[in-house]
Coordinates of C-alpha atoms in Angstrom, one line a residue:
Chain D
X1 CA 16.3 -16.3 8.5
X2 CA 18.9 -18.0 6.8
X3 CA 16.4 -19.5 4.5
X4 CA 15.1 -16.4 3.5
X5 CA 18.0 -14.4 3.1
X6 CA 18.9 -17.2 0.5
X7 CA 15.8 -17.4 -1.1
X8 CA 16.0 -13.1 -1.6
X9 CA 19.3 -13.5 -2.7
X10 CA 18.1 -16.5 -5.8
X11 CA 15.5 -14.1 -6.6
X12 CA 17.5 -10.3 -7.0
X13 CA 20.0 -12.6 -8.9
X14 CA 17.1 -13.9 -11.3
X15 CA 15.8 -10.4 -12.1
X16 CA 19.1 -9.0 -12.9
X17 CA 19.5 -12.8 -14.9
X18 CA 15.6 -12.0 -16.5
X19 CA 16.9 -8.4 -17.1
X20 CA 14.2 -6.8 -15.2
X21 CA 13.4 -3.4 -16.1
X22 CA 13.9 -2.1 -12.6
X23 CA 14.9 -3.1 -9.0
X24 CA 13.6 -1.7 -5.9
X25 CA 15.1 -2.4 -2.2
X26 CA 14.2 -0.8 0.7
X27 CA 14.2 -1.2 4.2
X28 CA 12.0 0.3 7.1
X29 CA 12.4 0.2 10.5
X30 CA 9.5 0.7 13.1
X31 CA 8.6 0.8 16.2
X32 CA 5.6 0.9 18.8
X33 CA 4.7 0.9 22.6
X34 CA 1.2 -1.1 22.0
X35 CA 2.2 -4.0 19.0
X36 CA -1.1 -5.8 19.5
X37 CA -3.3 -2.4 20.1
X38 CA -5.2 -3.3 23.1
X39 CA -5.1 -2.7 26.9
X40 CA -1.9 -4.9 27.8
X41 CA 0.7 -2.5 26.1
X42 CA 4.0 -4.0 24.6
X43 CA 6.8 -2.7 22.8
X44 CA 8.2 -4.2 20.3
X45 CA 10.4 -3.0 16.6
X46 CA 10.0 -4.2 13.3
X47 CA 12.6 -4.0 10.9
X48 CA 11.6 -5.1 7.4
X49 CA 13.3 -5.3 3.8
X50 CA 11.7 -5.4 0.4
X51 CA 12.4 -5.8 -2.9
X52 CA 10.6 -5.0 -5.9
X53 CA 11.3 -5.7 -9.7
X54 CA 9.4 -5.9 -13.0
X55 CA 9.5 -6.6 -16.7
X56 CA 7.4 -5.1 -19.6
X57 CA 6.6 -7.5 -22.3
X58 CA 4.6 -5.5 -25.3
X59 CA 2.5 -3.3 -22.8
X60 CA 2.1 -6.3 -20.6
X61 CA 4.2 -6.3 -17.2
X62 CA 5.0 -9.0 -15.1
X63 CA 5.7 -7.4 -11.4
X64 CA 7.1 -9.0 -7.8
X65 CA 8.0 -8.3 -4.7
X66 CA 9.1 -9.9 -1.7
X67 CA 8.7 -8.2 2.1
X68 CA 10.4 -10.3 5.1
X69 CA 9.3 -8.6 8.3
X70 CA 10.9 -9.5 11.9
X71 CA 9.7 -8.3 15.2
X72 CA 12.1 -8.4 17.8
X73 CA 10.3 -8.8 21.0
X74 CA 8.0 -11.5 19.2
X75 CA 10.0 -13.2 16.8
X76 CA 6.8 -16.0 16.5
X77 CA 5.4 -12.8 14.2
X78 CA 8.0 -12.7 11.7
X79 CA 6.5 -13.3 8.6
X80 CA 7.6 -13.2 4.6
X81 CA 5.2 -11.8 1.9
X82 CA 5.7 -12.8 -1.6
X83 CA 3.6 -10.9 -4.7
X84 CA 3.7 -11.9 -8.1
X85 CA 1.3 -10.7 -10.8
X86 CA 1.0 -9.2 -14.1
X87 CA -0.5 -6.5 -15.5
X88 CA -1.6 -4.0 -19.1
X89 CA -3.2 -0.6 -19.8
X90 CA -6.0 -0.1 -22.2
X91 CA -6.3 2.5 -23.8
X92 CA -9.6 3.6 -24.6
X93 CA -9.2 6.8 -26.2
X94 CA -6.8 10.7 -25.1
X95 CA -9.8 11.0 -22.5
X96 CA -10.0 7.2 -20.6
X97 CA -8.1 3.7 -20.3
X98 CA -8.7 0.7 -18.7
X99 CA -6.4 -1.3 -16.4
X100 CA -6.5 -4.8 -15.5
X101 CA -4.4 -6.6 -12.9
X102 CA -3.7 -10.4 -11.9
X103 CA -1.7 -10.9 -8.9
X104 CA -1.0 -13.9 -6.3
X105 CA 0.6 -13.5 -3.1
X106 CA 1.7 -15.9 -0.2
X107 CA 2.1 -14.5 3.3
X108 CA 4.2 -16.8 5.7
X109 CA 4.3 -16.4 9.5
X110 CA 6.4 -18.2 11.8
X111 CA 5.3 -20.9 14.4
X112 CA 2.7 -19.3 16.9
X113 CA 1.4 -17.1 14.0
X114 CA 1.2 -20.2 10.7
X115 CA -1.9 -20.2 11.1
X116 CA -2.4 -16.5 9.5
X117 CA -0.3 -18.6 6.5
X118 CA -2.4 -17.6 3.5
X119 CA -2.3 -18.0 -0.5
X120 CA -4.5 -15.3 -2.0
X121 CA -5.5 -14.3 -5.7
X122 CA -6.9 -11.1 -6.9
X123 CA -8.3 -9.6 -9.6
X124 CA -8.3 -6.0 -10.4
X125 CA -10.1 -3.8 -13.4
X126 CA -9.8 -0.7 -12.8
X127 CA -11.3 2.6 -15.5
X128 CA -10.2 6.3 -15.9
X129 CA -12.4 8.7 -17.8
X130 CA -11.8 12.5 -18.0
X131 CA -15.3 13.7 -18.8
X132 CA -14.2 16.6 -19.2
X133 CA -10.7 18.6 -18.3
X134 CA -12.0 19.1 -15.5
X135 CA -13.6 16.5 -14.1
X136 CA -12.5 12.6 -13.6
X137 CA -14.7 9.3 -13.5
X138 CA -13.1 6.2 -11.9
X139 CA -14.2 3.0 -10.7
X140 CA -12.9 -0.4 -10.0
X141 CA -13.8 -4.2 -9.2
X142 CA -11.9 -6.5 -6.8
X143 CA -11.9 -9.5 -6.7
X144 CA -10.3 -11.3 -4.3
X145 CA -9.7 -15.1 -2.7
X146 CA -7.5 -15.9 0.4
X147 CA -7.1 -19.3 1.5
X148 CA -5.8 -19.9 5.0
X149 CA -3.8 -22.2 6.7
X150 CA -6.4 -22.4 9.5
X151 CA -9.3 -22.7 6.6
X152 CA -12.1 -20.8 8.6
X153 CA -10.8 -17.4 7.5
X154 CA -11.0 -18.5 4.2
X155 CA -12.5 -16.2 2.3
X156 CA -14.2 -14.5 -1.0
X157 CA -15.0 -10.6 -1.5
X158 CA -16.2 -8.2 -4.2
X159 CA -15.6 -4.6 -4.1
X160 CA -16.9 -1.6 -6.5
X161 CA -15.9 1.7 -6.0
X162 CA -16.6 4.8 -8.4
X163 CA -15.8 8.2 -7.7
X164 CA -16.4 11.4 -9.2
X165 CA -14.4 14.7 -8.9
X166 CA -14.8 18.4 -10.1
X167 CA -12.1 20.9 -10.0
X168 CA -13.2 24.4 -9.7
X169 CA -11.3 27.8 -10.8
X170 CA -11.0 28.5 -6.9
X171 CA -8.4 25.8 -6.7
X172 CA -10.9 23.7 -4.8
X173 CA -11.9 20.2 -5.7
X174 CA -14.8 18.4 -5.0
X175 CA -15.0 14.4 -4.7
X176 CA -16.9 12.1 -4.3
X177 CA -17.2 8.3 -4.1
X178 CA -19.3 5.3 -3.6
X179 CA -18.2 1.6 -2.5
X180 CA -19.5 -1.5 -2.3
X181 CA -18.4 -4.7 -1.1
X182 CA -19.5 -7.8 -0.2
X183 CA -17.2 -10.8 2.0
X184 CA -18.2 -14.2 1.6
X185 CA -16.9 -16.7 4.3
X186 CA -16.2 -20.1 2.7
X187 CA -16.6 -22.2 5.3
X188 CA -16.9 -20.3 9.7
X189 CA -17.6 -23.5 10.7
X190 CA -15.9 -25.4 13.3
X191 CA -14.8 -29.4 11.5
X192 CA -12.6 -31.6 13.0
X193 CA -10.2 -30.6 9.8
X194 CA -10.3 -27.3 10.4
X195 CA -9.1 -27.1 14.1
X196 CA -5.4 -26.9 14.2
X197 CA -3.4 -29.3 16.4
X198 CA -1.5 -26.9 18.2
X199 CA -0.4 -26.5 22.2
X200 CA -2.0 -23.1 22.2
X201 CA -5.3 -24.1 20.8
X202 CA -8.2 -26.2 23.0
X203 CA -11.8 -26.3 22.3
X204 CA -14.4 -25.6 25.4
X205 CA -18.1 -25.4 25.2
X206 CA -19.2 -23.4 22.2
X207 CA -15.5 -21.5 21.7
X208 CA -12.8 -22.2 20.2
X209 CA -10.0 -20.8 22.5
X210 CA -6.5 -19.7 21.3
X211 CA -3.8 -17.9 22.8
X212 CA -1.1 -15.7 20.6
X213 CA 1.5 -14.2 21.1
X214 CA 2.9 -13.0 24.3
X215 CA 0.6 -10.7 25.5
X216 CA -1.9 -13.3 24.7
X217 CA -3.7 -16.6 26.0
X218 CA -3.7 -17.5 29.4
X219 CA -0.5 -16.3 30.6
X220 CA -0.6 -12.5 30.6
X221 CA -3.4 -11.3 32.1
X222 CA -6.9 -12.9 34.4
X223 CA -8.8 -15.0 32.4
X224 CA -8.8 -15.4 28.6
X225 CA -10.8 -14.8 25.8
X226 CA -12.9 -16.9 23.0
X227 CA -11.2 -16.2 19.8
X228 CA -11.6 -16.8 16.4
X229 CA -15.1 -18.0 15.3
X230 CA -18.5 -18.3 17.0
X231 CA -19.5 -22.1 15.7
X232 CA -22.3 -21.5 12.9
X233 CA -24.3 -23.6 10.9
X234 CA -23.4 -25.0 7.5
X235 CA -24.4 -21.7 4.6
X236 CA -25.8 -19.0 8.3
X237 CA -23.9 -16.0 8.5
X238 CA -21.7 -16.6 5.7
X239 CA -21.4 -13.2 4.0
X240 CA -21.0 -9.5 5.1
X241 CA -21.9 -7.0 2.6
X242 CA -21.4 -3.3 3.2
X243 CA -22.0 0.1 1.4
X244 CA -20.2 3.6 2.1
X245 CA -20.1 6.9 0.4
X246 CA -17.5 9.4 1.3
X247 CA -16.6 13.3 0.2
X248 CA -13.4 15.1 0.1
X249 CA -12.7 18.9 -0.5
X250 CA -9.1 19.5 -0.9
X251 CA -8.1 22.9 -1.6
X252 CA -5.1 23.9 -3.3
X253 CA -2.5 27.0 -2.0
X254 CA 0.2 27.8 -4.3
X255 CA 1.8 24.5 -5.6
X256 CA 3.6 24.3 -2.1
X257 CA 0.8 24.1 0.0
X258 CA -2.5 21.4 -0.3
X259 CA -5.6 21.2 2.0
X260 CA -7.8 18.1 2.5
X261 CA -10.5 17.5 4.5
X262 CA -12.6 14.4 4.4
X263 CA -15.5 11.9 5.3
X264 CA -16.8 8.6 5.2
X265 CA -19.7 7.4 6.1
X266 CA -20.1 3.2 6.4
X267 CA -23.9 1.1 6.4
X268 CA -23.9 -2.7 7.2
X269 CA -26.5 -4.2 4.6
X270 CA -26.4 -7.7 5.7
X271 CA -24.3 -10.0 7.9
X272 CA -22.2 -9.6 10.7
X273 CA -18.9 -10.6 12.1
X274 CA -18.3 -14.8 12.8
X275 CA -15.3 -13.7 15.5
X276 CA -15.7 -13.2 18.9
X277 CA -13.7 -10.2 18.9
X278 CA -12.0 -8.5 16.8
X279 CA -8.0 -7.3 16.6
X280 CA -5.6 -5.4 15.2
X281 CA -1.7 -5.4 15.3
X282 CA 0.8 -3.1 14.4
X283 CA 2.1 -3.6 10.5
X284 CA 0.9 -7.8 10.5
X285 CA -2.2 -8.3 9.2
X286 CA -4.5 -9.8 11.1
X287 CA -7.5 -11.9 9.4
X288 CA -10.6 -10.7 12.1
X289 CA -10.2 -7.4 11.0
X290 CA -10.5 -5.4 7.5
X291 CA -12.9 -2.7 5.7
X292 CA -15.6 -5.4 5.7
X293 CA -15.6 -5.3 9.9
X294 CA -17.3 -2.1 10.6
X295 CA -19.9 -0.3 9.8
X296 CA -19.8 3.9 11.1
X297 CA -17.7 6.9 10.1
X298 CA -14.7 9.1 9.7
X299 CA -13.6 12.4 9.4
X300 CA -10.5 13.5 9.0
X301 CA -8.2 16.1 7.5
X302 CA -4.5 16.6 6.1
X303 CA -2.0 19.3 5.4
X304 CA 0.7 18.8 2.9
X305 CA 3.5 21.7 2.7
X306 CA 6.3 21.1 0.3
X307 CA 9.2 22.7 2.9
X308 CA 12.4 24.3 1.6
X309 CA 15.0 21.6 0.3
X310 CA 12.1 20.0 -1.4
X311 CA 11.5 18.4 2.4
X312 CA 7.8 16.9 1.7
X313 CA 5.9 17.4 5.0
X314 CA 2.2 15.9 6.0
X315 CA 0.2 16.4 9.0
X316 CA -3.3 14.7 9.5
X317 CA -6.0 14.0 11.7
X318 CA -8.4 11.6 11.7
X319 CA -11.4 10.3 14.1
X320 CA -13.4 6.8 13.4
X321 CA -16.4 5.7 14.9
X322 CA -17.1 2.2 14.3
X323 CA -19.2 -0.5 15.2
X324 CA -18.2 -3.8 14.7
X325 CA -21.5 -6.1 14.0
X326 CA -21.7 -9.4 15.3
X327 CA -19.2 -8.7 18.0
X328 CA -20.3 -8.2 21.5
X329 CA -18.0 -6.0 24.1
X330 CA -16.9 -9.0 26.7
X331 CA -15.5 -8.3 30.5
X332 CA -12.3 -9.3 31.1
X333 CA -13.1 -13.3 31.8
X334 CA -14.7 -13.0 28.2
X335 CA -18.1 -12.9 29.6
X336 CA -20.4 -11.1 26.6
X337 CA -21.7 -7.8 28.4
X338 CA -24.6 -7.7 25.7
X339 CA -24.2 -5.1 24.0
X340 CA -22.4 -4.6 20.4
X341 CA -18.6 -3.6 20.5
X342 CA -18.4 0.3 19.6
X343 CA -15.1 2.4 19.2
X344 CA -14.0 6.1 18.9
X345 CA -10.7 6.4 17.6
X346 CA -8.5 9.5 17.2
X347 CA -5.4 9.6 15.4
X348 CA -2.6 11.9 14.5
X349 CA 0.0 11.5 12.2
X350 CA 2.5 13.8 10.7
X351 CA 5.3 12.4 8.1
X352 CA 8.2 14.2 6.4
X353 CA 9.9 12.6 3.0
X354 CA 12.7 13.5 1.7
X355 CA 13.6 12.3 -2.4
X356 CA 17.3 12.1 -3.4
X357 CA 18.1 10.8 -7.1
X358 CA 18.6 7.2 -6.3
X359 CA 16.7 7.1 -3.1
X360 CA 14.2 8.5 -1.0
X361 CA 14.2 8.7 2.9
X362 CA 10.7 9.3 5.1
X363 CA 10.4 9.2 8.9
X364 CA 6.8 9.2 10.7
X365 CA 5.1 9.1 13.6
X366 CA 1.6 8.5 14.7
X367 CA -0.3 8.5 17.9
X368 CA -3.2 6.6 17.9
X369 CA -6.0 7.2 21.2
X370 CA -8.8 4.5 21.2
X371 CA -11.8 4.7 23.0
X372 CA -14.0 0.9 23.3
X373 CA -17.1 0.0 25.2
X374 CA -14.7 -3.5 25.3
X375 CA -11.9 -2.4 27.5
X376 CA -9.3 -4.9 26.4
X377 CA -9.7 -2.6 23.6
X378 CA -9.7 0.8 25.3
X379 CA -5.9 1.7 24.6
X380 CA -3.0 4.3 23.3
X381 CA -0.3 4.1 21.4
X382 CA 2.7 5.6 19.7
X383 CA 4.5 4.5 16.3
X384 CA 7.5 5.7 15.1
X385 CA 8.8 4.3 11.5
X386 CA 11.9 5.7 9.3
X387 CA 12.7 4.0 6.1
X388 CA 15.0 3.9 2.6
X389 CA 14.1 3.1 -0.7
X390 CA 16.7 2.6 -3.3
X391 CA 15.5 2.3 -6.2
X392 CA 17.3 0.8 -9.6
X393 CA 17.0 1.2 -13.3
X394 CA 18.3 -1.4 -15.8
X395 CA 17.8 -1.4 -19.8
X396 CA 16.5 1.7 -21.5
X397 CA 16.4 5.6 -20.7
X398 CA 13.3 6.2 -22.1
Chain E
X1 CA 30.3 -28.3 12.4
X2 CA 31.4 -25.5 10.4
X3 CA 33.2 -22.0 12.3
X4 CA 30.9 -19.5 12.9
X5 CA 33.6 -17.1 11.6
X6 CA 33.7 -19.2 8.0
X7 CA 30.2 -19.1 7.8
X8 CA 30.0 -15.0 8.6
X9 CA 32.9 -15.3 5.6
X10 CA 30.6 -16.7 3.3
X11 CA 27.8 -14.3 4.0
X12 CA 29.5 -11.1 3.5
X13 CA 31.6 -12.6 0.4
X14 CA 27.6 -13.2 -0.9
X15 CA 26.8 -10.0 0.2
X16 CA 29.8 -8.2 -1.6
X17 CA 28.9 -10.3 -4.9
X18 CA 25.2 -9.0 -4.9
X19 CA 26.5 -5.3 -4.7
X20 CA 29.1 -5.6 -7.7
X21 CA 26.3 -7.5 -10.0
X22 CA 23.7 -4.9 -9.1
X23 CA 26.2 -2.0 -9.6
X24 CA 28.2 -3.7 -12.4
X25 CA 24.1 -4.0 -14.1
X26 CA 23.3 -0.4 -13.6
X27 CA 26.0 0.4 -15.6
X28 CA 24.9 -1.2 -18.6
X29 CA 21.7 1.2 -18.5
X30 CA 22.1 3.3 -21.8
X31 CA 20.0 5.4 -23.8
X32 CA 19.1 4.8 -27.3
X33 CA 20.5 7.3 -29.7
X34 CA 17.6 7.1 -32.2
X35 CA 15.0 7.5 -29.6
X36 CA 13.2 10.1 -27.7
X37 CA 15.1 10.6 -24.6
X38 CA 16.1 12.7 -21.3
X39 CA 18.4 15.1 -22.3
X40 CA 20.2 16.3 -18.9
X41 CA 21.7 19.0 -20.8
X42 CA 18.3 20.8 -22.1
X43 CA 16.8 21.1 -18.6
X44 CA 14.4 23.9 -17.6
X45 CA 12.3 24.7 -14.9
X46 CA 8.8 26.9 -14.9
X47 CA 6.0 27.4 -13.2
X48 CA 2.2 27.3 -15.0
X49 CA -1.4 26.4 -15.1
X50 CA -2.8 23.4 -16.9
X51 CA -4.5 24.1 -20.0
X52 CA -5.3 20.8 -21.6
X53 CA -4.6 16.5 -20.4
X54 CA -4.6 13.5 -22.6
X55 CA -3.4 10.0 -22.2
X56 CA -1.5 9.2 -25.3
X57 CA 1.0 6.1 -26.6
X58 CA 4.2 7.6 -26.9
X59 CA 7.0 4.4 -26.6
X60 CA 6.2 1.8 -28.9
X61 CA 4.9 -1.5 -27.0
X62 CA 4.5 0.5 -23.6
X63 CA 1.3 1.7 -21.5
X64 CA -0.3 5.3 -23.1
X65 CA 0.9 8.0 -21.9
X66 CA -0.1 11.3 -19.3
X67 CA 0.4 14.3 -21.3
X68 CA -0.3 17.6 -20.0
X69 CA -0.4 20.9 -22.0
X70 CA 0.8 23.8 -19.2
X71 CA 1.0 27.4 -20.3
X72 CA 4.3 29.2 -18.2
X73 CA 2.9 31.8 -16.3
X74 CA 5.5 34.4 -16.6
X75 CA 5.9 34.2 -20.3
X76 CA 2.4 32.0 -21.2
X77 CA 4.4 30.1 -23.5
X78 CA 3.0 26.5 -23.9
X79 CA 4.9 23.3 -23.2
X80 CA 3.4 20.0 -23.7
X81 CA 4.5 18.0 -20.8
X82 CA 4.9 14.4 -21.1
X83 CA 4.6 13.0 -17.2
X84 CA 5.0 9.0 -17.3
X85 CA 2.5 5.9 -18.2
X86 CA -0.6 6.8 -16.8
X87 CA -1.6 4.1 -14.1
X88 CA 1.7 5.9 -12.1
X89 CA -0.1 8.9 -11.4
X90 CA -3.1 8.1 -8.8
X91 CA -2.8 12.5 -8.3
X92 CA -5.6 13.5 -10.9
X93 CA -4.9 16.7 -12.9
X94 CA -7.4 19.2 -13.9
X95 CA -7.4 22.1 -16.3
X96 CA -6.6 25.3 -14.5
X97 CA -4.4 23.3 -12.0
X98 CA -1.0 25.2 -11.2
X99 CA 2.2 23.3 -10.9
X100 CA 6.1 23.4 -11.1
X101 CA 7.6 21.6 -13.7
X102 CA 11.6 20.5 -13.9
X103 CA 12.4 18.5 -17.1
X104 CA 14.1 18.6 -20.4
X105 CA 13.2 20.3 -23.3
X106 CA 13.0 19.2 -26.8
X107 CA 11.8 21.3 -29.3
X108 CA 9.7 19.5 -32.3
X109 CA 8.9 21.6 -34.8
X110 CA 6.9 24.7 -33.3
X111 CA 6.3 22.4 -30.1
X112 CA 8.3 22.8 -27.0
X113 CA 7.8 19.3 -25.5
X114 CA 9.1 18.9 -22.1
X115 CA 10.0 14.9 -20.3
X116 CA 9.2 16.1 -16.9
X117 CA 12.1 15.0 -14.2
X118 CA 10.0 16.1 -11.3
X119 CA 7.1 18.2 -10.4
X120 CA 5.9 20.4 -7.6
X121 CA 1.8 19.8 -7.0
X122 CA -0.3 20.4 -4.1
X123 CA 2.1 20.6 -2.2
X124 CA 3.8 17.7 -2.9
X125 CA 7.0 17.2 -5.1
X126 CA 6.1 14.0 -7.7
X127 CA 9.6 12.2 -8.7
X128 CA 8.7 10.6 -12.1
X129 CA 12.7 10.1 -13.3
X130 CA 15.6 10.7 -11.7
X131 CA 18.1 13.4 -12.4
X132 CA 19.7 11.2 -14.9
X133 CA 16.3 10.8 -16.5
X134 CA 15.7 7.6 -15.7
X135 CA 11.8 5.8 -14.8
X136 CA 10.9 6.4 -11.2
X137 CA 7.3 4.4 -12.1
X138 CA 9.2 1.7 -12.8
X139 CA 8.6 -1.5 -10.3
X140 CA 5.6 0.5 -9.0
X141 CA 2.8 -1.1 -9.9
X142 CA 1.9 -3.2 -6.7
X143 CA 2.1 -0.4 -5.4
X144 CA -1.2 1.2 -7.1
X145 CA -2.7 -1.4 -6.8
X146 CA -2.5 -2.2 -3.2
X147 CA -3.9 1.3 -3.1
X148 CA -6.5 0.6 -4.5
X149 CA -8.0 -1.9 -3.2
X150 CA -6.7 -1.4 0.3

């Protein structure tokens, strides 16, 4: 902690020193009764700070930020995240513009969790075109590498995306977009390099068993899962590519009131999933699961009323069906029950913001119901976050 | 072994220096005479429907530009609106779009241009400066792109 809160300190006191065009700080405090989202619910808060700052050098700007997160129930998932990157604007002409990005990032968890330790790179070109005043062309490409501690999450992906809108005279807009993307797993092979030397890590049989966190590994509940990767052969089951196209109407009322109702649909071209199941937590990021995982859909909707006091108020609900190729719904021993894992999950969040001159406040909360044929994922949960950002000019009033 | 109370000492004495070098530093944040700038002074608020949107270079050395042309709707006088650098903005505007604009107005010849402080969208309220005029895009570009790619 102490390292940290030096190592934030060195780095606001080299902005200010590099005369960074801005500053950001804020802090955000959540917290949840299901942290790792599954059956065995546990509470736990997380109370993270952040900073941001950048400089503009002749259209070009150089950008940071740092985000230390600590849980307080499972200190072993605190982690630090560290961006730096640059960036520039093209223009192309009044109607379109390009924009390219470059940015590196280093996430570092503590003990239990080093193994999520990662380095990543990505690459980001993204275009704008009004075709007309009414209508907007965008699309983008993503390119991005993550290199683990524990090297058999290492990764490669590509995404495109290109939407298209139309706003109509009835204050209704139409969208609609098409992504594709394709994950490329370096190396889901099980070497003897590869297989951490850790207390809470063994190999049996085919599996490679692990245990994190508290509500993990053998302790918490009967029996214990397979985790991580399914052993495959050298260049099999390597890369997941996937294609969705979604819709959105949203409907303006006033300039108060906005309406938005949407969907997604998600196809599996090739691949599947080399985990034996798959996870989520609460705010960490977790290398088994990401839009790549799933193939399925969602609907969903949102309201947005600007209240009186300029109180910005959002309410939204969403349902996702997803199935999650390559990963088979086990019992509780971790037995496979033969049959591919499947989820329905509804969730409801509603958010108010607040903006003051030099800082903005939001509170949230979200309930989350989801529905598995894999019962260690059959669970509930509710998450409550406030936060402040305070933000910080330096140099020119433009 | 140093005292736990020492140590706290140090910490807080840290702590109190980082607060006077970031406020001492905001203070040195100053608008240049010669140059286009927020006027506090010449603020106005309207209401109106968008009538025309560009992306423009405006600050020498700095990303283009969103400029929107909105006609008032109470007195369909045109103001040309200049938002902030256009990757801030992932809100797309259209032409017949109706919004609230707060900012200040400088008039260039026959063109009323307005630096918008803050406007009212979809419901939303979209903080581009503060009330001092200052960026709010500023140190925001993770940010977009996080989005995007997320």
């Amino acid at each position: 902690m102490k390292k940290y809160f030096l190592y934030i300190l060195l780095i606001l006191v080299l902005s200010i020193n590099l005369s960074a065009d801005s500053l950001i700080l804020s802090f955000f405090q959540g917290s949840t009764d299901n942290l790792f989202q599954n059956s065995y619910p546990e509470t736990d808060y997380v109370s993270s700070l952040r900073f941001a700052a950048d400089k503009n050098f002749s259209g070009i700007s150089i950008f940071t930020q740092g985000n230390y997160s600590y849980l307080y129930e499972n200190p072993n998932l605190a982690y630090y995240v560290q961006d730096l990157g640059l960036d520039y604007v093209l223009p192309v002409n009044t109607k379109s513009a390009f924009y390219f990005s470059l940015t590196t990032r280093g996430a570092f968890y503590q003990s239990d969790y080093s193994d999520f330790n990662y380095t990543a790179l990505n690459a980001l070109t993204s275009f704008k075109s009004y075709l007309s005043q009414t209508s907007i062309l965008k699309s983008n490409y993503s390119l991005e590498y993550k290199n683990y501690r524990y090297s058999l999450f290492d990764f490669i992906s590509h995404s495109i995306n290109v939407s298209l809108d139309k706003y109509f005279q009835t204050k209704t807009t139409l969208k609609t977009e098409l992504s594709w993307g394709y994950k490329y797993f370096l190396h889901p092979y099980l070497t003897e390099a590869s297989i951490p030397q850790e207390e809470n890590c063994c190999q049996e049989g085919n599996y490679l068993y692990y245990g994190y966190g508290k509500g993990y590994g053998k302790g918490n509940y009967s029996g214990y899962r397979p985790a991580l990767f399914l052993p495959a052969s050298q260049g099999v089951g390597q890369g997941m590519q996937n294609i969705s196209i979604s819709g959105l109407i949203a409907q303006g009322i006033g300039d108060k009131v906005g309406l938005k109702v949407s969907a997604q649909k998600q196809w599996s071209l090739s691949g599947e999933n080399p985990f034996t199941y798959i996870e989520e937590f609460y705010l960490v990021e977790n290398p088994t699961y990401d839009r790549f995982s799933w193939e399925g859909y969602q609907v969903g909707s949102q309201l947005t009323v600007l209240m009186p006091w300029n109180i910005q108020a959002k309410l939204s609900y969403n349902i996702f069906v997803k199935e999650f190729p390559g990963i088979e719904s086990l019992d509780w021993e971790g037995v496979s029950l033969g049959v591919t894992r499947h989820d329905k999950r509804k969730q409801l969040e509603a958010r108010v913001e607040k903006n003051f001159p030099k800082f903005s406040l939001f509170l949230s909360y979200s309930y989350i119901d989801n529905h598995s044929n894999d019962l260690m994922f059959d669970w509930s949960g509710n998450f409550i976050s406030a936060g402040v950002e305070w933000n910080l000019f330096f140099g020119e009033r433009q | 072994m140093e005292p736990l109370f020492r140590r706290k000492t140090v910490r807080v004495k840290a702590l109190v220096l980082l607060l006077f070098i970031l406020t001492g530093s905001h203070g040195i944040a100053t608008a240049q005479p010669d140059k286009h700038f927020y006027n506090v002074d010449n603020e106005i608020n309207f209401s109106g429907t968008i009538k025309k949107i560009i992306m423009q270079p405006i600050y020498e050395d700095r990303s283009p530009f969103l400029i929107i042309t909105v006609a008032e709707k109470k007195t369909n006088k045109t103001y040309t609106v200049e938002l902030s650098p256009t990757w801030f903005f992932e809100k797309d505007f259209h032409q017949g779009e109706s919004l609230h604009v707060t900012g200040s107005l400088t008039v260039k010849g026959e063109k009323n241009l307005v630096i918008a402080r803050m406007v009212k969208f979809k419901g939303e309220m979209i903080v581009v400066r503060d009330k001092h005029g200052f960026p709010n895009w500023r140190g925001r570009r993770w940010q977009k792109r996080r989005r995007e790619i997320g």
